[in-house]
Short mmCIF file of C-alpha atoms in Angstrom, two decimals:
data_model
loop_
_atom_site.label_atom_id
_atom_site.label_comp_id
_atom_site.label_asym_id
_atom_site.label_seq_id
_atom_site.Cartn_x
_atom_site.Cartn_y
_atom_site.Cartn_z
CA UNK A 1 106.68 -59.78 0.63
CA UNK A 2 105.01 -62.06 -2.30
CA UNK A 3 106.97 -64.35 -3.69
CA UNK A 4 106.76 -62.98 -7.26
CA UNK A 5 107.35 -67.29 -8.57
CA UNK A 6 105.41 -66.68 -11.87
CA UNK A 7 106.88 -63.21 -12.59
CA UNK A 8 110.43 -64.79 -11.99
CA UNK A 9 109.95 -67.43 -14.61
CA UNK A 10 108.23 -65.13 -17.00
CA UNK A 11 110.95 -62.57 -17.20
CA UNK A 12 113.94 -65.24 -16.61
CA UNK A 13 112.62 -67.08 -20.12
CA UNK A 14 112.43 -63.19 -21.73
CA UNK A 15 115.61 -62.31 -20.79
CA UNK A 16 117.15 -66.00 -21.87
CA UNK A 17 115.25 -65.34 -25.37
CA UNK A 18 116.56 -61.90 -25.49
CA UNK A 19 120.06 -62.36 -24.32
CA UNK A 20 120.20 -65.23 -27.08
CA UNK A 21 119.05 -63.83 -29.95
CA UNK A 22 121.51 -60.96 -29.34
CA UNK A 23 124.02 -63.18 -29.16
CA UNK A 24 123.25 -65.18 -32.57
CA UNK A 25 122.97 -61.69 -33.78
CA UNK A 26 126.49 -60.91 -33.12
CA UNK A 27 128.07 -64.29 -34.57
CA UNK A 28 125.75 -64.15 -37.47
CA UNK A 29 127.40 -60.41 -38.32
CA UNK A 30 123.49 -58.50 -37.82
CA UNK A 31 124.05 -56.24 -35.23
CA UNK A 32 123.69 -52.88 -37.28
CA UNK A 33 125.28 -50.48 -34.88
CA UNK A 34 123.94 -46.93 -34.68
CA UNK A 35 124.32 -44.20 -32.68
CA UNK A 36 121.17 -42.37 -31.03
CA UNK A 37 120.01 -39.32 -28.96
CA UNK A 38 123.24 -38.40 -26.54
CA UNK A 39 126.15 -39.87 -29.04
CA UNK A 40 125.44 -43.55 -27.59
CA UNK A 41 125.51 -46.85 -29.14
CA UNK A 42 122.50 -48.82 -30.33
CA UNK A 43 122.55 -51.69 -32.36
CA UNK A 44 119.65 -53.70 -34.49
CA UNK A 45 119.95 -56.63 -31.29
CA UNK A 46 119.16 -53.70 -28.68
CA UNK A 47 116.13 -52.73 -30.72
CA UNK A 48 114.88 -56.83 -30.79
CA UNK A 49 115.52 -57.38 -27.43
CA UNK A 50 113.32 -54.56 -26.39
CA UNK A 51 110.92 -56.05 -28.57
CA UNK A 52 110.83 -58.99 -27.05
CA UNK A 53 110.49 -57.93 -23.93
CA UNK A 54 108.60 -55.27 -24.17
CA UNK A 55 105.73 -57.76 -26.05
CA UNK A 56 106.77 -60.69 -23.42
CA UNK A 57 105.61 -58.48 -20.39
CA UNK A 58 102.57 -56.61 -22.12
CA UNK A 59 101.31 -59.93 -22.79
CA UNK A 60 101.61 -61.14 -18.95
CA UNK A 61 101.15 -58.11 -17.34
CA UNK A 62 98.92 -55.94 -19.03
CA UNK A 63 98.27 -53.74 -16.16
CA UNK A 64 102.05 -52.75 -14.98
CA UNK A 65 104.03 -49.87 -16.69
CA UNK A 66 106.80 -50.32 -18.52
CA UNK A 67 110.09 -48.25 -18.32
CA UNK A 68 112.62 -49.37 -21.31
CA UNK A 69 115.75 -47.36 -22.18
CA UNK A 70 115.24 -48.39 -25.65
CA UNK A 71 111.21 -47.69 -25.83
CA UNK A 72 110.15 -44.25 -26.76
CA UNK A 73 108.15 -42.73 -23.63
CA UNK A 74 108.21 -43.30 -20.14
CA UNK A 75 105.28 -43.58 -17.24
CA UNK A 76 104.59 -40.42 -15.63
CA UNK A 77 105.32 -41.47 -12.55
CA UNK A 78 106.76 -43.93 -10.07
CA UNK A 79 104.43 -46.47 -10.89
CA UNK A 80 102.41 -49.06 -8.33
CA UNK A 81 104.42 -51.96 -10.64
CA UNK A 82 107.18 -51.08 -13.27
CA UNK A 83 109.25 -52.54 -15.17
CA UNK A 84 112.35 -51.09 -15.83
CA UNK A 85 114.52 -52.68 -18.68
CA UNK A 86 117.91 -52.70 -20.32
CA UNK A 87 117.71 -54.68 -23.35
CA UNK A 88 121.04 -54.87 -23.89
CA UNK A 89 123.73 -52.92 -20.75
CA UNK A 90 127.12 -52.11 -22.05
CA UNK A 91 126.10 -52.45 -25.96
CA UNK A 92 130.06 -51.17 -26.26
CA UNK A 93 130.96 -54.07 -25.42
CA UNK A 94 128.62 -56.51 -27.10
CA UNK A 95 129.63 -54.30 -30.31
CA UNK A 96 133.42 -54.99 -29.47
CA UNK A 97 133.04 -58.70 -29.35
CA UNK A 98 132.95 -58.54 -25.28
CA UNK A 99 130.90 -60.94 -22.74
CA UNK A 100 130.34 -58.50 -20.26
CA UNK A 101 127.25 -57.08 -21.52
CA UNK A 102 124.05 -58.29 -20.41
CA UNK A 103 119.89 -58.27 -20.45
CA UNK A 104 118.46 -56.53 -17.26
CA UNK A 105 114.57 -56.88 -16.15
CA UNK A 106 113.40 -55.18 -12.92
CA UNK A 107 110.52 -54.71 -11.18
CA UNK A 108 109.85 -51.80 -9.11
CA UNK A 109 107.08 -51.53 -6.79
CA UNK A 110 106.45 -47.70 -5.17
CA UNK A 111 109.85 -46.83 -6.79
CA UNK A 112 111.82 -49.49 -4.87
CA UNK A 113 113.99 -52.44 -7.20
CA UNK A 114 112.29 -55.49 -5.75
CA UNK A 115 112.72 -58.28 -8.43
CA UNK A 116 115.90 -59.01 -10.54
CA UNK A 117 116.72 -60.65 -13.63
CA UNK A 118 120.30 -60.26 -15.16
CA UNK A 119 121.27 -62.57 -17.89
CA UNK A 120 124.53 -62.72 -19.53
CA UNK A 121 124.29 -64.88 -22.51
CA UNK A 122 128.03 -65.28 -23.09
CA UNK A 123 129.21 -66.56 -19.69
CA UNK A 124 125.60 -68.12 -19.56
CA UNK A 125 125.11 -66.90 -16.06
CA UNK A 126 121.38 -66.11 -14.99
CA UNK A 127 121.39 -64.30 -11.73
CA UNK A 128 117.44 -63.88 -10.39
CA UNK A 129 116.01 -62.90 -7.21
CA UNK A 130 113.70 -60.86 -5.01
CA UNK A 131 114.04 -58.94 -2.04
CA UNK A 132 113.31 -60.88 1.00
CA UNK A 133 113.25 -64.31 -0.79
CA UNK A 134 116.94 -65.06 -1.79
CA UNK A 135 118.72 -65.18 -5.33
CA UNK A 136 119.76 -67.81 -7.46
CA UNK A 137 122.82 -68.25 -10.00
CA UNK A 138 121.33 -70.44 -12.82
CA UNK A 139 118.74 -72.01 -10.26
CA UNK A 140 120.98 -72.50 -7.81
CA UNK A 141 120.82 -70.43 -4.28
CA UNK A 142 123.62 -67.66 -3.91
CA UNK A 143 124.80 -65.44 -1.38
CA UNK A 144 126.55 -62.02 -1.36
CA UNK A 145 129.89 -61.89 0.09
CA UNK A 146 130.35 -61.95 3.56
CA UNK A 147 134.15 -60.30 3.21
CA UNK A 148 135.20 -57.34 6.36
CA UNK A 149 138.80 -57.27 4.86
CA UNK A 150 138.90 -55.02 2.36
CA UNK A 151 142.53 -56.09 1.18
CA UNK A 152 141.80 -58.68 -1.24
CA UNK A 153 139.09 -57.56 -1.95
CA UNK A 154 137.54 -58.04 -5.80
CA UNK A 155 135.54 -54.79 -6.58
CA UNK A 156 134.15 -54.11 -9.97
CA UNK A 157 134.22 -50.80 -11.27
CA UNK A 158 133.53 -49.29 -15.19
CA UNK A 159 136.48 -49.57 -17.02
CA UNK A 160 136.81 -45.69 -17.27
CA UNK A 161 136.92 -44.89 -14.12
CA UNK A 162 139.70 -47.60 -13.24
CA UNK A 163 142.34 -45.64 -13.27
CA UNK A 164 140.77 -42.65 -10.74
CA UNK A 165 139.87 -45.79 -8.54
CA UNK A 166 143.45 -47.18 -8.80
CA UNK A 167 144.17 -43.84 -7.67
CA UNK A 168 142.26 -44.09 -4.93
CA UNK A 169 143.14 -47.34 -3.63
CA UNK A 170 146.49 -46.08 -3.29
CA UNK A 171 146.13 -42.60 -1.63
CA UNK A 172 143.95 -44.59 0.81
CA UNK A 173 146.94 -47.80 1.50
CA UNK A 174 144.27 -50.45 0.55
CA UNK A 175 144.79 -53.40 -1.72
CA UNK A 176 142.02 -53.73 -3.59
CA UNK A 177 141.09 -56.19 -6.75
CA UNK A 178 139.98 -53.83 -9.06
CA UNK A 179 137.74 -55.85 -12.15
CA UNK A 180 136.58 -53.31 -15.20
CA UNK A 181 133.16 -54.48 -16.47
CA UNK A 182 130.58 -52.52 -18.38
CA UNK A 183 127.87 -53.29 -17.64
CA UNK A 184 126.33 -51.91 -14.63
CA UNK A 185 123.33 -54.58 -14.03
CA UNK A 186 125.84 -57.41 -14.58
CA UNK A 187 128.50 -55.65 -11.67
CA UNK A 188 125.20 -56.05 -9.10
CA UNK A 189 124.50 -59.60 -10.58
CA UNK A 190 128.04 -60.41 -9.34
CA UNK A 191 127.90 -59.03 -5.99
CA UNK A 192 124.60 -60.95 -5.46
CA UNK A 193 126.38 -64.07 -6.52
CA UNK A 194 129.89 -63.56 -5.21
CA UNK A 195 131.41 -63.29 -8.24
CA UNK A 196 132.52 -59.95 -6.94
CA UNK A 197 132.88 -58.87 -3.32
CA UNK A 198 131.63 -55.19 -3.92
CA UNK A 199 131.03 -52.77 -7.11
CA UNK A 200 131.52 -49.10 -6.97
CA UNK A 201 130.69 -46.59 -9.17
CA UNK A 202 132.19 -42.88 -8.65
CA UNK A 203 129.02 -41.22 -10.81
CA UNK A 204 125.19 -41.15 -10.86
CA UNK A 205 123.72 -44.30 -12.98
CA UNK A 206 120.12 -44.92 -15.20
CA UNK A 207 118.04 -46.84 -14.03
CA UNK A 208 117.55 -48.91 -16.82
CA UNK A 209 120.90 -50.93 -15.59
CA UNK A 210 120.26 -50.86 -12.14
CA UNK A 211 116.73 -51.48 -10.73
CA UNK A 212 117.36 -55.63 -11.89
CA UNK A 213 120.65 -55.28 -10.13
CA UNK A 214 119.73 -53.50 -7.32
CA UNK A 215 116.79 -55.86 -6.50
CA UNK A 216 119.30 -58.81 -6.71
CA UNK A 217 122.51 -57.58 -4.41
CA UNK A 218 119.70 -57.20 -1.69
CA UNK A 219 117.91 -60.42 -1.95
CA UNK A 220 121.23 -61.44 -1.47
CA UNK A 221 122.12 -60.36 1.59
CA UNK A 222 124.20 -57.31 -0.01
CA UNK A 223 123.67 -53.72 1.00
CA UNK A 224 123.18 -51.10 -1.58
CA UNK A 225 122.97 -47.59 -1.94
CA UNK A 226 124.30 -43.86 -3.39
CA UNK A 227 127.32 -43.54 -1.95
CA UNK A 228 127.43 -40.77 -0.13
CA UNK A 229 124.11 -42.22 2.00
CA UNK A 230 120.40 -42.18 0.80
CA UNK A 231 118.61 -45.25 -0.55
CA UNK A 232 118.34 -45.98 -4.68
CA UNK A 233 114.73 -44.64 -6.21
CA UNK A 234 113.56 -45.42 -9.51
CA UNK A 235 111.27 -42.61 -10.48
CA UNK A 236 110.81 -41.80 -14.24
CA UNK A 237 111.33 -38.40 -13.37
CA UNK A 238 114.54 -38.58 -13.15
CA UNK A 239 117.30 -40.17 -15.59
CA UNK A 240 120.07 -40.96 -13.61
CA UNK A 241 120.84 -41.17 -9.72
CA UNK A 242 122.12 -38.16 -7.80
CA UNK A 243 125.23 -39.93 -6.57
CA UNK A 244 127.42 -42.86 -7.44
CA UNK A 245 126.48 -46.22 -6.35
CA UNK A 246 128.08 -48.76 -3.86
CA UNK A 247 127.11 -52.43 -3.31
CA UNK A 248 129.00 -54.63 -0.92
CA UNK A 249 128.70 -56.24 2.22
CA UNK A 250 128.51 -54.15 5.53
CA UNK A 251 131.75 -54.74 6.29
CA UNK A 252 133.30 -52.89 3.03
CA UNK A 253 131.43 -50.01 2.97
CA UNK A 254 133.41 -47.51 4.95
CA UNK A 255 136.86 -48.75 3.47
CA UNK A 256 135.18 -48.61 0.15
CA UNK A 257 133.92 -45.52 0.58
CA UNK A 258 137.46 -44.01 1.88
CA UNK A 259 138.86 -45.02 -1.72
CA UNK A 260 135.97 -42.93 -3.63
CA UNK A 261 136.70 -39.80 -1.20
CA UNK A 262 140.20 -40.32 -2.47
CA UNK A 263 139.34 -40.86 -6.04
CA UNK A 264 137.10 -37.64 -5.88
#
């Protein structure tokens, strides 16, 4: 696989620029929170950060589609090279005066995630990778968990569906460490790091806050997929993924798995 070195650096200084302006946004009182199509939250920093991005990689890559949840319009199709973006995932949180929210960049090629950016501007943690090549944790290599034991275990999860996996955990006698973050690209930035040993998500995601995240946990050594089986596609087609979403090392899958049938 190419090595993808100058989009890396491109999108890592994007999402940096993005991540920070959002953040001076927020202490300077000019977020401007909205609400748009489907009851969610949008602010005036979600808006700039797709604007930044959105200009960064239409200057650099004139020929690739973009995919932005915040951009009006989508390709057609599952493009040679796209870029799917979250300007800002888990904007409830940035609004609430969180730092688990976060900028996600991905690249898909064919439909696959294979290039990651996730930047979280309050912990100041840049997680980048690609498939095949490794990922880094503020340019420094990083590795997945390696964990089999699944008691112990930290496993992020969104905080409303904490309590149906704390049920879970218990009908199925493990001892998880369950960790509620919002933001679903930031939960796969952690796996790929080892922040986290595993995420799990019960329900179907966007893929505006996973393809970054996606691309990461596997250059890191991480597997990911829909949990019930099949493999992750990005296609504009289709807004959100037919099943929920585990990431975790091989050795936590089928444990992990066993808590969601018992959360179900």
């Amino acid at each position: 696989m190419a090595s993808f070195a100058r989009e890396l650096e491109i999108v890592a200084a994007l999402a940096r620029r993005a991540g920070d302006e959002a953040l001076s946004a927020r202490s300077e009182g000019r977020i401007q929170p909205g609400e748009k199509a489907g009851g969610e939250v949008v602010t005036a920093a979600d808006l700039r950060a797709d604007e930044i991005i959105g200009e960064g990689l239409t200057a650099h890559f004139p020929g690739d589609a973009i995919w932005s949840e915040e951009t009006p319009g989508r390709p057609e199709s599952a493009a040679d090279r796209m870029w799917v973006v979250d300007p800002l995932d888990g904007t409830g949180d940035f609004v609430a005066g969180g730092d688990a929210f976060s900028v996600s960049i991905g690249l898909a090629v064919d439909g696959a995630p294979v290039l990651g950016v996730v930047y979280n501007p309050s912990r100041g943690e840049l997680v980048s990778g690609v498939v095949g090549s490794g990922a880094t944790l503020n340019g420094a290599p990083a590795q997945a968990s390696a964990r089999t034991e699944p008691n112990g275990a930290r496993v992020s999860c969104s905080p409303r569906e904490e309590a149906t996996l704390a049920a879970g955990v218990k009908a199925a006698c493990v001892e998880l460490v369950l960790e509620p973050i919002a933001s679903m690209a930031y939960k796969l930035a952690r796996v790929a790091v080892a922040l986290d040993d595993a995420t799990l998500t019960l329900r179907g995601r966007k893929p505006w806050g996973l393809c970054a995240g996606v691309a990461l946990a596997r250059a890191a050594g991480a597997s990911v997929g829909l949990l019930g089986g099949g493999e992750i596609a990005i296609d504009p087609r289709h807004d959100r993924q037919p099943d929920g979403i585990l990431a975790a090392p091989d050795g936590l899958i089928a444990p992990l798995r066993g808590v969601a049938m018992y959360a179900r």
